[in-house]
Amino acid sequence: MDNLSHSLVGLAVGELVHRTLPAEADPARQRTRRRLMLVSCWAASNFPDLDLVLTGLLPQPLGYLLHHRGHTHTLLYEVPQALLLIALLWMLWPGARTLLRASKPARAGLLAAVGAGFLLHLGMDALNSYGVHPFYPFDARWFYGDAVFILEPVFWVAGAVPLAMTLGSRVWRGLLPGALAAVLGYFTMRGYLHWGSLTALLAFGAVLAMLQQRAGKSGKLALCAALLGGVGFVAIQGAAMQRGKTIVADHLRQLDPASTLLDTAMTAFPANPACWIFVSAERDAVAGTYRLRRGMVSVAPNVLALDACPAALAEGTRAPNVQLVINWSQEASLARLRTLQTSNCRFDAWLRFARMPALGPDNASDARFSNTPAGNFTTLPIDDANGQPCPAGVPAWGYPRADLL
């Protein structure tokens, strides 16, 4: 997920942890504890993305592909990260150190906020088609949620509105939600959000604002409602994603009954359970080939037709009264893929990330992220030795397409 979503949800959960704890006897300590819960959960919700400093350890694009969402995004390595964060807060924040020495609720709250923040980061990153491998080194496989867009405004509203309504100034309580509404309106006019999505987001925000007004200075009803709303949205997206995969599988079976469908990667539209981009991988063992297809599907065409999906994110031709359209396909040789893996160490390392490996004459790209002539951020040049010695320290993530190798 984007770091704005991580930050806003982390801050909201930190506020919820604070309001769940018994109050401190000293008002000054109460204020310090609130700041500590907010800062610690916010920091923990973003801390794993510090792995970006490791991307220089491998040549690009391998450094980003294999080290981002790498070791810092595993359950095992979240433990030392959490201890490091707590140690930094203890050493660099004298007021928090004094509070923690004196208050058992504050110590419990810090552990809860930091633990929740790290789990939130991993859980939110697991929701989209990029994937995580949380159980490494015990299980090196990638896991893909395929359910939520990587920039999800539902999480912005769920995190920002209850927090804004806790501010003391009436001006800020109106200004910040108003600014968020303006941003959402701008994205809608630019074709990234459907007008129905904008209406639902504004209604969600209005309900949260009303609940927080009723909850008062210490109430947590709006924060709980925001959390439940986010979980409910993920559940709806998950059900819609499964429906989309079924539609795609049925369509591909009719196109080529001889091929075996191995995987379908789904990319959601923001705040929109109906519209999806899919990329499928099929194998024809008899012909010795595999095929990738990329297209769009509406899981509820009677509610939102494919040609009504937000234009800025839509791809290819979107004819009316059509539920699914394939905009791009590629058939490649299994022998070439396997030869490249065994003969080109950089390509072999790249295959530890590539879920949908599209092969060109002189490069390879993961078709999940686009199929433009220039490729995308995953594009790897291919030659006999890829121009450089074999990279050292390649992480041992599982091959997403081991079923082709």
Short mmCIF file of C-alpha atoms in Angstrom, two decimals, residues 18-400:
data_model
loop_
_atom_site.label_atom_id
_atom_site.label_comp_id
_atom_site.label_asym_id
_atom_site.label_seq_id
_atom_site.Cartn_x
_atom_site.Cartn_y
_atom_site.Cartn_z
CA HIS A 18 -4.77 5.26 23.63
CA ARG A 19 -8.52 5.60 24.17
CA THR A 20 -8.81 1.94 25.15
CA LEU A 21 -6.29 2.26 27.99
CA PRO A 22 -7.22 3.56 31.46
CA ALA A 23 -6.47 7.25 31.86
CA GLU A 24 -3.25 8.43 33.44
CA ALA A 25 -3.61 10.23 36.79
CA ASP A 26 -1.56 13.20 35.55
CA PRO A 27 -3.04 15.16 32.58
CA ALA A 28 0.47 15.91 31.31
CA ARG A 29 1.28 12.22 31.23
CA GLN A 30 -2.03 11.57 29.50
CA ARG A 31 -1.05 13.96 26.72
CA THR A 32 2.40 12.39 26.45
CA ARG A 33 0.89 8.92 26.27
CA ARG A 34 -1.45 9.95 23.46
CA ARG A 35 1.46 11.36 21.44
CA LEU A 36 3.47 8.21 22.15
CA MET A 37 0.69 5.90 20.94
CA LEU A 38 0.20 7.95 17.77
CA VAL A 39 3.90 8.22 16.94
CA SER A 40 4.75 4.61 17.73
CA CYS A 41 1.90 3.10 15.71
CA TRP A 42 2.53 5.50 12.82
CA ALA A 43 6.24 4.66 12.81
CA ALA A 44 5.63 0.90 13.04
CA SER A 45 3.13 1.16 10.17
CA ASN A 46 5.86 2.57 7.93
CA PHE A 47 9.03 1.04 9.37
CA PRO A 48 9.24 -2.03 7.05
CA ASP A 49 9.50 0.23 3.99
CA LEU A 50 12.96 1.29 5.15
CA ASP A 51 14.05 -1.73 3.11
CA LEU A 52 14.23 0.73 0.21
CA VAL A 53 17.75 1.56 1.42
CA LEU A 54 18.72 -2.02 0.52
CA THR A 55 17.74 -1.76 -3.14
CA GLY A 56 21.27 -0.69 -4.08
CA LEU A 57 22.62 -4.09 -3.06
CA LEU A 58 21.59 -5.54 -6.43
CA PRO A 59 21.61 -4.02 -9.94
CA GLN A 60 18.32 -2.54 -11.03
CA PRO A 61 15.61 -3.59 -11.46
CA LEU A 62 16.57 -6.57 -9.28
CA GLY A 63 17.43 -4.44 -6.24
CA TYR A 64 13.93 -2.98 -5.99
CA LEU A 65 12.07 -6.15 -7.00
CA LEU A 66 13.87 -8.48 -4.59
CA HIS A 67 14.64 -6.22 -1.61
CA HIS A 68 11.52 -4.06 -1.39
CA ARG A 69 8.87 -6.08 0.43
CA GLY A 70 11.80 -8.31 1.32
CA HIS A 71 13.13 -9.40 4.70
CA THR A 72 11.56 -6.48 6.58
CA HIS A 73 8.15 -7.67 5.36
CA THR A 74 8.31 -11.06 7.06
CA LEU A 75 6.84 -12.03 10.42
CA LEU A 76 10.17 -13.29 11.73
CA TYR A 77 12.06 -10.10 10.95
CA GLU A 78 9.31 -7.85 12.28
CA VAL A 79 10.41 -8.81 15.80
CA PRO A 80 13.90 -7.19 15.70
CA GLN A 81 12.40 -4.19 13.90
CA ALA A 82 9.86 -3.72 16.69
CA LEU A 83 12.58 -3.97 19.34
CA LEU A 84 14.70 -1.43 17.46
CA LEU A 85 11.79 1.01 17.19
CA ILE A 86 11.00 0.71 20.91
CA ALA A 87 14.68 1.24 21.74
CA LEU A 88 14.80 4.38 19.57
CA LEU A 89 11.68 5.81 21.22
CA TRP A 90 13.17 5.09 24.65
CA MET A 91 16.52 6.69 23.87
CA LEU A 92 15.37 9.72 21.88
CA TRP A 93 12.21 10.76 23.77
CA PRO A 94 12.91 11.67 27.41
CA GLY A 95 9.26 12.43 28.20
CA ALA A 96 8.15 9.06 26.89
CA ARG A 97 10.92 7.36 28.85
CA THR A 98 9.71 8.97 32.08
CA LEU A 99 6.13 7.96 31.33
CA LEU A 100 7.03 4.36 30.55
CA ARG A 101 8.99 4.01 33.76
CA ALA A 102 5.98 5.12 35.81
CA SER A 103 2.97 3.74 33.93
CA LYS A 104 2.10 0.10 33.32
CA PRO A 105 -0.81 1.03 30.96
CA ALA A 106 1.62 3.10 28.88
CA ARG A 107 4.03 0.18 28.59
CA ALA A 108 1.22 -2.15 27.56
CA GLY A 109 -0.07 0.44 25.11
CA LEU A 110 3.35 0.88 23.52
CA LEU A 111 3.67 -2.85 22.92
CA ALA A 112 0.14 -2.97 21.49
CA ALA A 113 0.66 0.07 19.24
CA VAL A 114 4.01 -1.11 17.87
CA GLY A 115 2.79 -4.68 17.36
CA ALA A 116 -0.40 -3.51 15.67
CA GLY A 117 1.53 -1.14 13.43
CA PHE A 118 3.88 -3.81 12.09
CA LEU A 119 1.07 -6.30 11.55
CA LEU A 120 -1.01 -3.62 9.83
CA HIS A 121 1.81 -2.88 7.41
CA LEU A 122 2.27 -6.50 6.46
CA GLY A 123 -1.46 -7.16 6.30
CA MET A 124 -2.21 -4.13 4.13
CA ASP A 125 0.65 -4.92 1.75
CA ALA A 126 -0.74 -8.45 1.42
CA LEU A 127 -4.02 -7.13 0.01
CA ASN A 128 -2.86 -6.28 -3.52
CA SER A 129 -1.37 -8.13 -6.48
CA TYR A 130 2.27 -7.18 -5.73
CA GLY A 131 2.49 -9.85 -3.03
CA VAL A 132 4.42 -10.63 0.16
CA HIS A 133 6.22 -13.68 1.54
CA PRO A 134 5.43 -13.31 5.27
CA PHE A 135 6.51 -16.77 6.42
CA TYR A 136 10.08 -16.71 5.07
CA PRO A 137 12.45 -18.49 5.82
CA PHE A 138 10.03 -21.27 6.81
CA ASP A 139 7.99 -20.82 3.62
CA ALA A 140 9.54 -18.90 0.70
CA ARG A 141 6.35 -18.67 -1.35
CA TRP A 142 4.74 -15.37 -2.37
CA PHE A 143 1.16 -14.74 -1.28
CA TYR A 144 -1.12 -12.38 -3.23
CA GLY A 145 -4.32 -10.79 -1.95
CA ASP A 146 -5.37 -9.49 -5.40
CA ALA A 147 -8.19 -7.59 -3.69
CA VAL A 148 -7.36 -3.92 -3.07
CA PHE A 149 -5.83 -1.17 -5.22
CA ILE A 150 -2.39 -0.07 -4.04
CA LEU A 151 -3.66 3.53 -3.51
CA GLU A 152 -6.95 2.99 -1.70
CA PRO A 153 -9.01 6.07 -0.71
CA VAL A 154 -11.29 4.01 1.55
CA PHE A 155 -8.34 3.73 3.94
CA TRP A 156 -7.66 7.47 3.64
CA VAL A 157 -11.22 8.27 4.75
CA ALA A 158 -11.25 5.60 7.47
CA GLY A 159 -8.04 6.94 8.99
CA ALA A 160 -8.25 10.68 8.39
CA VAL A 161 -11.82 11.61 9.28
CA PRO A 162 -11.98 10.25 12.87
CA LEU A 163 -8.53 11.70 13.56
CA ALA A 164 -9.49 15.11 12.18
CA MET A 165 -12.61 15.18 14.34
CA THR A 166 -10.51 14.69 17.50
CA LEU A 167 -8.68 17.99 16.92
CA GLY A 168 -9.45 20.80 19.32
CA SER A 169 -9.84 23.53 16.69
CA ARG A 170 -13.18 23.68 14.90
CA VAL A 171 -11.40 25.19 11.90
CA TRP A 172 -9.10 22.19 11.52
CA ARG A 173 -12.02 19.78 12.07
CA GLY A 174 -13.66 21.29 9.03
CA LEU A 175 -10.60 22.07 6.94
CA LEU A 176 -8.93 18.65 6.89
CA PRO A 177 -12.01 16.58 5.92
CA GLY A 178 -12.87 19.28 3.39
CA ALA A 179 -9.40 19.04 1.86
CA LEU A 180 -9.72 15.26 1.64
CA ALA A 181 -13.11 15.61 -0.06
CA ALA A 182 -11.58 18.05 -2.55
CA VAL A 183 -8.75 15.61 -3.34
CA LEU A 184 -11.24 12.80 -3.91
CA GLY A 185 -13.30 15.08 -6.15
CA TYR A 186 -10.19 15.95 -8.16
CA PHE A 187 -9.32 12.28 -8.70
CA THR A 188 -12.92 11.64 -9.77
CA MET A 189 -12.85 14.44 -12.34
CA ARG A 190 -9.52 13.14 -13.66
CA GLY A 191 -11.08 9.71 -14.23
CA TYR A 192 -9.44 7.66 -11.46
CA LEU A 193 -12.59 7.30 -9.33
CA HIS A 194 -16.16 6.56 -10.38
CA TRP A 195 -18.76 9.09 -9.29
CA GLY A 196 -20.55 6.34 -7.41
CA SER A 197 -17.34 5.63 -5.53
CA LEU A 198 -16.98 9.31 -4.64
CA THR A 199 -20.53 9.38 -3.30
CA ALA A 200 -19.92 6.30 -1.15
CA LEU A 201 -16.63 7.70 0.18
CA LEU A 202 -18.22 11.04 1.11
CA ALA A 203 -21.10 9.25 2.83
CA PHE A 204 -18.65 7.02 4.75
CA GLY A 205 -16.72 10.09 5.87
CA ALA A 206 -19.88 11.92 6.94
CA VAL A 207 -20.99 8.97 9.06
CA LEU A 208 -17.58 8.76 10.73
CA ALA A 209 -17.57 12.50 11.43
CA MET A 210 -21.03 12.30 12.99
CA LEU A 211 -20.06 9.33 15.14
CA GLN A 212 -16.92 11.06 16.38
CA GLN A 213 -18.88 14.19 17.24
CA ARG A 214 -21.19 12.07 19.37
CA ALA A 215 -18.32 10.11 20.93
CA GLY A 216 -16.72 13.20 22.44
CA LYS A 217 -13.16 13.68 23.65
CA SER A 218 -12.63 10.15 24.94
CA GLY A 219 -15.07 8.10 22.86
CA LYS A 220 -13.91 5.55 20.32
CA LEU A 221 -17.10 4.72 18.41
CA ALA A 222 -15.96 6.39 15.18
CA LEU A 223 -12.54 4.74 15.33
CA CYS A 224 -14.15 1.32 15.78
CA ALA A 225 -16.61 2.04 12.97
CA ALA A 226 -13.73 3.08 10.70
CA LEU A 227 -11.88 -0.14 11.48
CA LEU A 228 -14.99 -2.24 10.82
CA GLY A 229 -15.68 -0.29 7.64
CA GLY A 230 -12.19 -0.99 6.36
CA VAL A 231 -12.48 -4.69 7.17
CA GLY A 232 -15.92 -4.82 5.53
CA PHE A 233 -14.57 -3.16 2.39
CA VAL A 234 -11.74 -5.70 2.18
CA ALA A 235 -14.28 -8.53 2.54
CA ILE A 236 -16.42 -7.10 -0.28
CA GLN A 237 -13.36 -6.70 -2.48
CA GLY A 238 -12.28 -10.26 -1.73
CA ALA A 239 -15.65 -11.66 -2.75
CA ALA A 240 -15.68 -9.54 -5.93
CA MET A 241 -12.14 -10.66 -6.77
CA GLN A 242 -13.09 -14.32 -6.47
CA ARG A 243 -16.09 -13.69 -8.69
CA GLY A 244 -13.84 -12.00 -11.24
CA LYS A 245 -11.41 -14.93 -11.26
CA THR A 246 -14.31 -17.31 -11.90
CA ILE A 247 -15.53 -15.21 -14.83
CA VAL A 248 -12.03 -15.09 -16.32
CA ALA A 249 -11.51 -18.84 -15.88
CA ASP A 250 -14.82 -19.64 -17.59
CA HIS A 251 -14.00 -17.33 -20.49
CA LEU A 252 -10.50 -18.74 -21.02
CA ARG A 253 -11.80 -22.31 -20.86
CA GLN A 254 -14.11 -21.53 -23.77
CA LEU A 255 -11.28 -19.91 -25.75
CA ASP A 256 -8.82 -22.79 -25.36
CA PRO A 257 -9.98 -25.95 -23.58
CA ALA A 258 -6.55 -27.57 -24.10
CA SER A 259 -4.67 -25.02 -21.98
CA THR A 260 -4.32 -25.24 -18.19
CA LEU A 261 -5.02 -22.03 -16.31
CA LEU A 262 -2.25 -21.66 -13.73
CA ASP A 263 -2.97 -18.30 -12.15
CA THR A 264 -4.96 -15.10 -12.52
CA ALA A 265 -3.62 -11.88 -11.02
CA MET A 266 -6.36 -9.35 -10.26
CA THR A 267 -5.87 -5.60 -9.85
CA ALA A 268 -8.76 -3.66 -8.38
CA PHE A 269 -9.88 -0.17 -9.26
CA PRO A 270 -9.87 2.20 -6.24
CA ALA A 271 -13.02 2.08 -4.10
CA ASN A 272 -14.71 0.06 -6.83
CA PRO A 273 -15.65 -3.62 -6.38
CA ALA A 274 -17.01 -3.92 -9.94
CA CYS A 275 -14.06 -3.03 -12.19
CA TRP A 276 -10.88 -5.13 -12.43
CA ILE A 277 -7.80 -5.62 -14.58
CA PHE A 278 -6.66 -9.22 -14.85
CA VAL A 279 -3.55 -11.00 -16.12
CA SER A 280 -3.76 -14.75 -16.62
CA ALA A 281 -1.10 -17.41 -17.09
CA GLU A 282 -1.91 -20.61 -19.01
CA ARG A 283 0.25 -23.58 -19.99
CA ASP A 284 -0.08 -25.88 -22.98
CA ALA A 285 2.19 -28.82 -22.14
CA VAL A 286 1.56 -30.53 -25.49
CA ALA A 287 2.54 -27.49 -27.54
CA GLY A 288 5.38 -26.60 -25.16
CA THR A 289 4.15 -23.04 -24.70
CA TYR A 290 2.65 -20.77 -22.10
CA ARG A 291 0.33 -17.86 -22.70
CA LEU A 292 -0.27 -14.60 -20.85
CA ARG A 293 -3.41 -12.53 -21.36
CA ARG A 294 -4.25 -9.10 -19.97
CA GLY A 295 -7.69 -7.56 -19.97
CA MET A 296 -10.56 -6.03 -18.02
CA VAL A 297 -13.65 -7.52 -16.43
CA SER A 298 -16.71 -6.15 -14.66
CA VAL A 299 -18.05 -8.52 -12.02
CA ALA A 300 -21.38 -6.66 -11.91
CA PRO A 301 -22.11 -5.45 -15.47
CA ASN A 302 -25.75 -4.72 -14.65
CA VAL A 303 -24.60 -2.28 -11.97
CA LEU A 304 -21.48 -0.88 -13.63
CA ALA A 305 -20.81 -1.77 -17.25
CA LEU A 306 -17.25 -2.30 -18.41
CA ASP A 307 -17.30 0.84 -20.58
CA ALA A 308 -18.30 2.90 -17.51
CA CYS A 309 -15.23 1.94 -15.45
CA PRO A 310 -12.96 4.91 -14.61
CA ALA A 311 -11.26 5.93 -17.85
CA ALA A 312 -7.85 6.90 -16.43
CA LEU A 313 -7.20 3.34 -15.24
CA ALA A 314 -9.06 1.47 -17.99
CA GLU A 315 -7.18 -0.26 -20.78
CA GLY A 316 -7.97 -1.01 -24.40
CA THR A 317 -11.38 -1.16 -26.01
CA ARG A 318 -14.37 -1.22 -23.68
CA ALA A 319 -17.37 -2.06 -25.80
CA PRO A 320 -20.85 -1.65 -24.28
CA ASN A 321 -22.73 -4.73 -23.09
CA VAL A 322 -19.47 -6.70 -22.74
CA GLN A 323 -18.46 -8.18 -19.39
CA LEU A 324 -14.86 -9.08 -20.25
CA VAL A 325 -12.35 -7.92 -22.82
CA ILE A 326 -8.82 -9.18 -23.58
CA ASN A 327 -6.57 -6.33 -24.67
CA TRP A 328 -3.22 -8.11 -24.95
CA SER A 329 -1.87 -11.63 -25.15
CA GLN A 330 1.47 -13.30 -25.64
CA GLU A 331 2.41 -16.90 -26.30
CA ALA A 332 6.00 -17.88 -25.44
CA SER A 333 8.13 -20.99 -25.53
CA LEU A 334 8.56 -22.95 -22.33
CA ALA A 335 11.93 -24.13 -23.64
CA ARG A 336 13.14 -20.54 -24.04
CA LEU A 337 11.96 -19.58 -20.55
CA ARG A 338 13.74 -22.58 -19.01
CA THR A 339 16.91 -22.05 -21.03
CA LEU A 340 17.09 -18.43 -19.96
CA GLN A 341 16.66 -19.45 -16.33
CA THR A 342 19.52 -21.93 -16.43
CA SER A 343 21.89 -19.83 -18.58
CA ASN A 344 21.29 -16.28 -17.32
CA CYS A 345 21.78 -15.78 -13.58
CA ARG A 346 20.16 -12.33 -13.61
CA PHE A 347 17.09 -13.68 -15.34
CA ASP A 348 16.97 -16.50 -12.79
CA ALA A 349 17.05 -13.91 -9.99
CA TRP A 350 14.31 -11.91 -11.76
CA LEU A 351 12.12 -15.01 -11.88
CA ARG A 352 12.07 -14.97 -8.07
CA PHE A 353 9.76 -11.96 -8.42
CA ALA A 354 8.02 -12.29 -11.79
CA ARG A 355 4.52 -13.69 -11.45
CA MET A 356 3.58 -13.03 -15.10
CA PRO A 357 6.87 -13.24 -17.06
CA ALA A 358 6.42 -11.70 -20.51
CA LEU A 359 9.38 -12.33 -22.85
CA GLY A 360 10.39 -9.92 -25.57
CA PRO A 361 13.24 -10.34 -28.06
CA ASP A 362 15.73 -8.58 -25.77
CA ASN A 363 13.97 -7.99 -22.46
CA ALA A 364 11.50 -9.43 -19.98
CA SER A 365 8.72 -7.69 -18.02
CA ASP A 366 6.14 -8.70 -15.46
CA ALA A 367 2.82 -8.21 -17.25
CA ARG A 368 0.99 -7.46 -14.00
CA PHE A 369 2.11 -3.85 -14.14
CA SER A 370 1.65 -2.82 -17.79
CA ASN A 371 2.34 -4.01 -21.30
CA THR A 372 3.65 -0.80 -22.87
CA PRO A 373 6.35 -0.99 -25.58
CA ALA A 374 8.81 0.62 -23.14
CA GLY A 375 8.02 -1.97 -20.48
CA ASN A 376 7.58 -1.04 -16.83
CA PHE A 377 9.60 -0.83 -13.62
CA THR A 378 10.15 -4.61 -13.70
CA THR A 379 11.71 -4.70 -17.20
CA LEU A 380 15.02 -6.59 -17.34
CA PRO A 381 17.33 -6.49 -20.39
CA ILE A 382 18.28 -9.93 -21.67
CA ASP A 383 21.59 -10.91 -23.21
CA ASP A 384 23.95 -13.84 -22.76
CA ALA A 385 25.40 -12.59 -19.47
CA ASN A 386 23.22 -9.51 -19.02
CA GLY A 387 26.33 -7.36 -19.26
CA GLN A 388 27.64 -7.94 -15.74
CA PRO A 389 28.78 -10.72 -13.40
CA CYS A 390 26.19 -12.73 -11.51
CA PRO A 391 24.78 -10.73 -8.58
CA ALA A 392 25.67 -11.87 -5.07
CA GLY A 393 23.22 -12.07 -2.20
CA VAL A 394 20.06 -12.78 -4.18
CA PRO A 395 17.24 -13.48 -1.68
CA ALA A 396 15.88 -17.01 -1.86
CA TRP A 397 12.24 -16.11 -2.43
CA GLY A 398 10.19 -18.83 -4.09
CA TYR A 399 9.63 -18.68 -7.85
CA PRO A 400 6.06 -17.43 -8.44
#
